[in-house]
Coordinates of N, CA and C in Angstrom, one line a residue:
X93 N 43.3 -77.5 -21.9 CA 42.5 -76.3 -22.2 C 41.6 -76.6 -23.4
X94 N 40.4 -75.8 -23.4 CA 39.9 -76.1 -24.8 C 39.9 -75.4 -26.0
X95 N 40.6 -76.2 -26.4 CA 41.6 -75.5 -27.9 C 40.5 -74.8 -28.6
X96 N 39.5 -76.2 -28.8 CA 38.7 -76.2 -30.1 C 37.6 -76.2 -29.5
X97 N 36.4 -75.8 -30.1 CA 34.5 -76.0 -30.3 C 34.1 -75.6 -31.4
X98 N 33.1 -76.4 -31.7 CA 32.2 -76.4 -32.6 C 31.0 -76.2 -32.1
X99 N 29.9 -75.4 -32.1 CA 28.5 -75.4 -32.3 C 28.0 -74.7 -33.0
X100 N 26.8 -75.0 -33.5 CA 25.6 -74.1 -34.1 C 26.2 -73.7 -35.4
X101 N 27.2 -74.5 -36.2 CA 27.7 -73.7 -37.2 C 28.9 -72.4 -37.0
X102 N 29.7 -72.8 -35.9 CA 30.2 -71.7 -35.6 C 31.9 -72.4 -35.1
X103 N 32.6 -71.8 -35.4 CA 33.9 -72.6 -34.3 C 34.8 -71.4 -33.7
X104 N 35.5 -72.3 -32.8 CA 36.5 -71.7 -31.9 C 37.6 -72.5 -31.7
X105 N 39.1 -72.1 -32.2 CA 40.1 -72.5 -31.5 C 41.2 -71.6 -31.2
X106 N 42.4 -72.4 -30.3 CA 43.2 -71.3 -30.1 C 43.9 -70.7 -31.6
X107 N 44.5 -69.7 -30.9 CA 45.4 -68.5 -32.0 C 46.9 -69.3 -32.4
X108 N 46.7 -69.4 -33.6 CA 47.8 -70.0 -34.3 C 48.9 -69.2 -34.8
X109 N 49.9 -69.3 -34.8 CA 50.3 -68.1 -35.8 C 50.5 -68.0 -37.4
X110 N 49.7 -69.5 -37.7 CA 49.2 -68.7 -39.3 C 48.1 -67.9 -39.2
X111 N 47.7 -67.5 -38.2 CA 46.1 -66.8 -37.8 C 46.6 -65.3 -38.1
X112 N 47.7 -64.7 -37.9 CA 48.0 -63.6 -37.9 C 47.2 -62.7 -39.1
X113 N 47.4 -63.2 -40.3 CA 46.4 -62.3 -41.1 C 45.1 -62.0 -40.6
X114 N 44.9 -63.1 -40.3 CA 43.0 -62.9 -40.1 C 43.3 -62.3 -38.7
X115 N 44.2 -62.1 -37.9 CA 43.8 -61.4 -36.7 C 44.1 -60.4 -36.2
X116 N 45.6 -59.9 -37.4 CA 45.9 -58.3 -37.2 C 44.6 -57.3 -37.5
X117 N 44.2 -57.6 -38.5 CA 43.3 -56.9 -39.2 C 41.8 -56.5 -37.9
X118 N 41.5 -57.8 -37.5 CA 40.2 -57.7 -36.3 C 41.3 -56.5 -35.0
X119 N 42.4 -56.9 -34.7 CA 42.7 -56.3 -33.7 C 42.8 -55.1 -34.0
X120 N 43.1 -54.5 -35.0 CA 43.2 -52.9 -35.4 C 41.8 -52.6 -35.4
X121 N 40.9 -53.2 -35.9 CA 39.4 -52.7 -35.5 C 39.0 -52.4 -34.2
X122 N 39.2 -53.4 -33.2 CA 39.4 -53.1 -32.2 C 39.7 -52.3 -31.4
X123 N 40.8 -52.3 -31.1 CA 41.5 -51.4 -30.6 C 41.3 -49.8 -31.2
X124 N 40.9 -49.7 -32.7 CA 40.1 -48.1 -32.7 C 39.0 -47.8 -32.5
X125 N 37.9 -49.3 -32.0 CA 36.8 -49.1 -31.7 C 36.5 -48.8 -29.9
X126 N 37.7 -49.5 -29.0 CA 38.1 -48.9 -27.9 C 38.9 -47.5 -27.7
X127 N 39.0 -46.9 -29.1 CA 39.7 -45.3 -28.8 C 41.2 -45.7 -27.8
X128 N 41.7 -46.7 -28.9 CA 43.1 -46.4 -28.4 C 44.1 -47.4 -29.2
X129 N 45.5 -46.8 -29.6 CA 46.4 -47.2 -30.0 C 47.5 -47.7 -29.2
X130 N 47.6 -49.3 -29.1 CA 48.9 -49.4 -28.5 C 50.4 -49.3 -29.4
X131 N 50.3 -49.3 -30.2 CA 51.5 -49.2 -31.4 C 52.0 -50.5 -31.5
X132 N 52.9 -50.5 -33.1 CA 53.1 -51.3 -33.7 C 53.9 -52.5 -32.8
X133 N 54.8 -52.0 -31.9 CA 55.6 -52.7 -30.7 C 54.5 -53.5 -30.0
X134 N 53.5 -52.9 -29.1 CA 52.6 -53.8 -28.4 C 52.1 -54.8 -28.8
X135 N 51.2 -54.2 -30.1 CA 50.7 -55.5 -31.4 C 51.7 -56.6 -31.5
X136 N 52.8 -56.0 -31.6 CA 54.2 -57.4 -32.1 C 53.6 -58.4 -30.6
X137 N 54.3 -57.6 -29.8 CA 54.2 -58.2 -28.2 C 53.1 -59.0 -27.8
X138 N 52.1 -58.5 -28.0 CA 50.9 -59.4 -28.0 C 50.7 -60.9 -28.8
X139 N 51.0 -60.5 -30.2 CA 51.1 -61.7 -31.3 C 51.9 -62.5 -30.7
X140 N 53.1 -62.1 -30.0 CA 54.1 -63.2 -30.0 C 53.6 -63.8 -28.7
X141 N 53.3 -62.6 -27.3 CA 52.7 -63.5 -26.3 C 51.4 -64.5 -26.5
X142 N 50.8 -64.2 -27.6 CA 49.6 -64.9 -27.0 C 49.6 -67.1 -28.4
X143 N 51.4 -66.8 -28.8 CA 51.4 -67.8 -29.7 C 52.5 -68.5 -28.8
X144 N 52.9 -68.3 -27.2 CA 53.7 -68.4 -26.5 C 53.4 -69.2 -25.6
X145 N 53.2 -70.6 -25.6 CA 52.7 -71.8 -24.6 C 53.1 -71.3 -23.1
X146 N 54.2 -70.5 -22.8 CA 54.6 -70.1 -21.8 C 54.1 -69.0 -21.0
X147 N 53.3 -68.1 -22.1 CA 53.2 -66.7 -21.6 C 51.2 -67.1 -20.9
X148 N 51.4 -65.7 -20.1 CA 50.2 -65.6 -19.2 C 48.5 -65.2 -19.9
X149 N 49.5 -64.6 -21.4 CA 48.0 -64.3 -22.1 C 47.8 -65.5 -23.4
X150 N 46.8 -65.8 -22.9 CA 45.9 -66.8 -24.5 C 45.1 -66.4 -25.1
X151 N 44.6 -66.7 -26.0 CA 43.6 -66.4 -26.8 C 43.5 -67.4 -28.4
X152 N 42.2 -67.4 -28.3 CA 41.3 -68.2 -29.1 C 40.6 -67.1 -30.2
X153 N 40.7 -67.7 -31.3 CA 40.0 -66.8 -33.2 C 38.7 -67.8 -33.3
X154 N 37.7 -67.3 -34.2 CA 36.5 -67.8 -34.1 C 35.7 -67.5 -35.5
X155 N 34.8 -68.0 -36.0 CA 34.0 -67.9 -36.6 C 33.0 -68.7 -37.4
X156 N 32.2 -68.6 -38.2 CA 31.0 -69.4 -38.8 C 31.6 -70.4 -39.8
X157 N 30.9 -71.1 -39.1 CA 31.4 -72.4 -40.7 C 32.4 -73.1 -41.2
X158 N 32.8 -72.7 -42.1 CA 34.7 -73.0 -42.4 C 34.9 -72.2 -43.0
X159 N 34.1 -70.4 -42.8 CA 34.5 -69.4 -43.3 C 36.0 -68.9 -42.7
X160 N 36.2 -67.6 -42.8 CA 37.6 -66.8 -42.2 C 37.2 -67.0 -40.7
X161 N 38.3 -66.2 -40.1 CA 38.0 -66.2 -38.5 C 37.1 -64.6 -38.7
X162 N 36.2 -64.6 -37.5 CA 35.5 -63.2 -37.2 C 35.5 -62.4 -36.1
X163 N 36.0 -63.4 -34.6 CA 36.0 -63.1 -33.7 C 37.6 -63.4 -33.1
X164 N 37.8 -62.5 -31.9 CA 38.7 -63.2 -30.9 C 38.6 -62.8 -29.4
X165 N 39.1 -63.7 -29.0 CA 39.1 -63.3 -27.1 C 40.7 -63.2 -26.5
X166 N 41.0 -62.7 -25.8 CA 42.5 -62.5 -25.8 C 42.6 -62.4 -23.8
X167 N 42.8 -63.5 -23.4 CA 42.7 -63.0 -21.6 C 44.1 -63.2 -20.9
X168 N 44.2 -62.9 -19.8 CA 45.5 -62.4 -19.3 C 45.2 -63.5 -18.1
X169 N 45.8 -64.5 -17.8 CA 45.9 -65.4 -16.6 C 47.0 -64.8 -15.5
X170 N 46.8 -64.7 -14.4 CA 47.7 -64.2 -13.0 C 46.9 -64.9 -11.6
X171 N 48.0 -64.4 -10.9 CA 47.6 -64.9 -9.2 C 46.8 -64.1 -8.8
X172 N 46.1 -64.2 -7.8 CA 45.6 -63.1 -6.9 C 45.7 -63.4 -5.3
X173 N 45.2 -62.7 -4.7 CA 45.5 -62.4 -3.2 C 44.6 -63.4 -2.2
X174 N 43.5 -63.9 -2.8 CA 41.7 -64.0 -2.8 C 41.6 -65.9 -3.0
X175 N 42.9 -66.2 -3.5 CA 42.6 -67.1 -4.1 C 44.0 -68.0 -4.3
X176 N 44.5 -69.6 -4.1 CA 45.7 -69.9 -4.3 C 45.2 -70.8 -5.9
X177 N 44.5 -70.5 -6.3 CA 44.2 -70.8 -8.3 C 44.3 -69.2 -8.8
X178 N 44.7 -69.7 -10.0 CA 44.9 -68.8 -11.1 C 43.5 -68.0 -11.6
X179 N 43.7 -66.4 -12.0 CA 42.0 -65.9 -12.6 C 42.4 -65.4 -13.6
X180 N 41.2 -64.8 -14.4 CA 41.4 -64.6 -15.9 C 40.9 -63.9 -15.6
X181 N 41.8 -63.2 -16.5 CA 41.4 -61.2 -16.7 C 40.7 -61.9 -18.5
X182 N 39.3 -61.7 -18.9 CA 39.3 -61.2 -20.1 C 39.0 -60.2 -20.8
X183 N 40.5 -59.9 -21.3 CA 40.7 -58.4 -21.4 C 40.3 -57.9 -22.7
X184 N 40.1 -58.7 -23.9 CA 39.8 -58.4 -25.2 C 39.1 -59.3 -25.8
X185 N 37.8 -58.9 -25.8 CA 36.9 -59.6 -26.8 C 35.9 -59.0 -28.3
X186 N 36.6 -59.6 -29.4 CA 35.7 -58.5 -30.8 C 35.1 -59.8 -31.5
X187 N 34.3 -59.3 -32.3 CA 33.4 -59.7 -33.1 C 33.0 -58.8 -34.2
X188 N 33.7 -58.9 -35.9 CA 33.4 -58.4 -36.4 C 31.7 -57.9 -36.7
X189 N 31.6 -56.8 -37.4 CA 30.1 -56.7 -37.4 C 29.2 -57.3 -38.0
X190 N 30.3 -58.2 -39.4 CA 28.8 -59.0 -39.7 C 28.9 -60.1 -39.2
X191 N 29.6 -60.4 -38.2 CA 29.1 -61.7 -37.4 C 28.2 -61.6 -35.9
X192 N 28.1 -60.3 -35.7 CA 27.9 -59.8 -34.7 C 26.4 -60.4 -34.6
X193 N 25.4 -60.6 -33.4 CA 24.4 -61.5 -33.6 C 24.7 -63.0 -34.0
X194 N 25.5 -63.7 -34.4 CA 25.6 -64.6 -34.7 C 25.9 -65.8 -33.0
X195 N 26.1 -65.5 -32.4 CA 26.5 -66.7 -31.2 C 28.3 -66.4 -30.9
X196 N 28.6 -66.1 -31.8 CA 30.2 -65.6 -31.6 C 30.7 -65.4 -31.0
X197 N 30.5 -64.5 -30.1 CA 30.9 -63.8 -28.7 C 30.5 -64.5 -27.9
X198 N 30.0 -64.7 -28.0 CA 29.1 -66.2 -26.7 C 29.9 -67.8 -26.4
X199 N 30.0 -68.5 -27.8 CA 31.0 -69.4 -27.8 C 32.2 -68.7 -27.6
X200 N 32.8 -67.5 -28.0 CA 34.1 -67.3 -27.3 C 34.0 -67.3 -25.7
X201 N 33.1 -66.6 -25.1 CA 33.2 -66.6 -23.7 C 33.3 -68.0 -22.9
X202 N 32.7 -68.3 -23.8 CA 32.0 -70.2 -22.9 C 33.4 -70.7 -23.4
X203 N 34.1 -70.6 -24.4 CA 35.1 -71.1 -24.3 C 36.1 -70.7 -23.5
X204 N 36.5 -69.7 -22.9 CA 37.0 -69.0 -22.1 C 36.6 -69.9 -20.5
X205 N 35.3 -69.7 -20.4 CA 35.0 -70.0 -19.2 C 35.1 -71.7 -18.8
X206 N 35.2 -72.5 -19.7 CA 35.3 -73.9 -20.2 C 36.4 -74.1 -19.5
X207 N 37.3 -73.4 -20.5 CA 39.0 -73.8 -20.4 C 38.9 -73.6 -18.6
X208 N 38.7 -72.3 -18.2 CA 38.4 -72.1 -16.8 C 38.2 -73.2 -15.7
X209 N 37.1 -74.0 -16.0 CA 36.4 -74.7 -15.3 C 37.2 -76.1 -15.2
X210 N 38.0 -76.3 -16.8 CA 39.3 -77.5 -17.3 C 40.5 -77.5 -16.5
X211 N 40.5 -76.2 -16.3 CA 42.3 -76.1 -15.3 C 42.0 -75.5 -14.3
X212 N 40.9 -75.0 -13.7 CA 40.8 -75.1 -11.8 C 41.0 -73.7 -12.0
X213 N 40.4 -72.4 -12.6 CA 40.6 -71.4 -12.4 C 39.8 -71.0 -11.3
X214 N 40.3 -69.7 -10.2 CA 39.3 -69.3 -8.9 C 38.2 -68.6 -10.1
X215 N 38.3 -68.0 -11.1 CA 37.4 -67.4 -12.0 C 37.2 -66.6 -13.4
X216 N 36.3 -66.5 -14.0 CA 37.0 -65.3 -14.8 C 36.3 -63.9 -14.9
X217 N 36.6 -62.8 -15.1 CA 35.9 -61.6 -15.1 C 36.4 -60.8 -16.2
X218 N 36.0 -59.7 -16.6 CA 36.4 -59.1 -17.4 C 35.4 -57.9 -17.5
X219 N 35.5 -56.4 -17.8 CA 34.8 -55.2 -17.6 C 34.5 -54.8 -19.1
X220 N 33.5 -53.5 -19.2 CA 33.3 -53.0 -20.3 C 32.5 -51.6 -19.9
X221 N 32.8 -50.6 -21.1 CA 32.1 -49.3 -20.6 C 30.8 -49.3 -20.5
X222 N 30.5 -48.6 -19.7 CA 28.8 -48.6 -19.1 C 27.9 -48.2 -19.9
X223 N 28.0 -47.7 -21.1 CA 27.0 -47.3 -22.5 C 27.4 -48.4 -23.3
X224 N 27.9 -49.3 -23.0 CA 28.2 -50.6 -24.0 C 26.5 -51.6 -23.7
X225 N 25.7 -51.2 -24.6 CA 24.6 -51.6 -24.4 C 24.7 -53.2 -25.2
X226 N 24.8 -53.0 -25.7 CA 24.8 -54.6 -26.8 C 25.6 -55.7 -26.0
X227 N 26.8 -55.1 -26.1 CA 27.7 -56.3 -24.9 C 26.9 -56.3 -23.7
X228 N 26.5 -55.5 -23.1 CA 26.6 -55.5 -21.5 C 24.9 -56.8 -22.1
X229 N 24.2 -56.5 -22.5 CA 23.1 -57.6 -22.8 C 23.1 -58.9 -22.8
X230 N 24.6 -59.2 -23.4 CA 25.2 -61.1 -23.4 C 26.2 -61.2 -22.1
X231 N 26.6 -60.2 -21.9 CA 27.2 -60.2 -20.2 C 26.5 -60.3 -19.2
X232 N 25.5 -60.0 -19.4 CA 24.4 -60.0 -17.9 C 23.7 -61.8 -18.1
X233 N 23.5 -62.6 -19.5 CA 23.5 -63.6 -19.1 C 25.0 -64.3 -18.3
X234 N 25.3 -63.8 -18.2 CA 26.9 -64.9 -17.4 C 27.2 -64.1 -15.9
X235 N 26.9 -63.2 -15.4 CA 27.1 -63.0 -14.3 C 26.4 -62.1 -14.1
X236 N 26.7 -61.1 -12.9 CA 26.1 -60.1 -12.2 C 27.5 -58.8 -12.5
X237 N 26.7 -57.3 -12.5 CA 27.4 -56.2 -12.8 C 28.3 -56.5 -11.5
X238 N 29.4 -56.2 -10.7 CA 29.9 -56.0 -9.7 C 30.0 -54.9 -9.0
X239 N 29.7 -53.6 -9.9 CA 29.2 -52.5 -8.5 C 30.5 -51.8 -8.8
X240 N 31.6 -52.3 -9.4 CA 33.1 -51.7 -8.7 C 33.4 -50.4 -10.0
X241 N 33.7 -49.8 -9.9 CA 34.6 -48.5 -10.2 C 35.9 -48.4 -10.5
X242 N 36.2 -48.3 -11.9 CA 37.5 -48.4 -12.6 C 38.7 -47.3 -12.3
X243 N 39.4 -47.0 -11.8 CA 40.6 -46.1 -12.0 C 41.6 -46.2 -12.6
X244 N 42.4 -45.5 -12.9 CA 43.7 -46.1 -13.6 C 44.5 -44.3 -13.6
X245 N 46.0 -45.1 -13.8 CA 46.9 -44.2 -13.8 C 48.0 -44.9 -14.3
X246 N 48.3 -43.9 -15.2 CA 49.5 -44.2 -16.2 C 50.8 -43.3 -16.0
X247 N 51.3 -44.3 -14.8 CA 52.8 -43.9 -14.5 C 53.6 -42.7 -15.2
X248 N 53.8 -41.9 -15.1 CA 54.5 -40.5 -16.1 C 53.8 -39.8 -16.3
X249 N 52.3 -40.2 -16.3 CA 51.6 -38.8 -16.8 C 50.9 -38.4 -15.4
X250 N 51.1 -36.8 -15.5 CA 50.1 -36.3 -14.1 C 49.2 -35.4 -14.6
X251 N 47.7 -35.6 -14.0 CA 46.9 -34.5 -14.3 C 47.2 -32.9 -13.9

């Protein structure tokens, strides 16, 4: 996989678990900036899956220089129906705001899509809300919208 990158004054490698300082703090931004709380249980769950050589989610911390980390990517690897290679869901990608503009988000993806291209993935995809004007800007260089329509339903709850 690719652990590590360097460009333009910027790096990326995977999530360590001395990284946890620097990445609880980005993921609570997050996660209130997507209007939602998974609680303190999920967070654990996540931290531990994604420092878990075994587990299906990875993720890589990022940022300028040999300053703190600023960004992370967090994707969810699985089978699909479509395909006998593995795809990547990337399901969480932040960039604090004063790194924001910097390349950040961009080397995280390419690293994402790197590792992809390293281990034979059938692809990677990943969504975002439709008034997400800034992201959807550096998404549209890497692929095409796909047209599709999100639903979701959370088992226990009925409208």
């Amino acid at each position: 996989m690719a652990d590590n990158r360097e460009t333009a004054g910027l790096f990326v490698r995977r999530v360590r678990p001395a990284d946890r300082a620097a990445w609880e703090p980005m993921w609570a931004d997050y996660v209130s900036a997507v209007d939602s709380d998974p609680g303190a249980v999920a967070t654990e769950a996540t931290w531990r899956r994604l420092n878990d050589p075994d587990s299906a989610i990875v993720g890589w911390i990022g940022g300028r220089g040999d300053g703190p980390a600023e960004g992370f990517v967090n994707c969810v690897l699985h089978p699909n129906t479509f395909s006998d290679r593995p795809v990547c869901y990337l399901e969480d990608l932040y960039v604090a705001p004063a790194a924001r503009g910097s390349g950040l988000a961009a080397l995280l993806i390419d690293t994402v899509i790197e590792t992809g291209r390293q281990e034979g993935w059938a692809r990677v995809y990943w969504h975002t809300m439709e008034d997400n004007y800034r992201a959807r800007s550096l998404y549209d260089r890497y692929g095409r919208h796909t047209g599709y329509v999100r639903y979701q339903v959370i088992p226990g709850d009925r409208a």
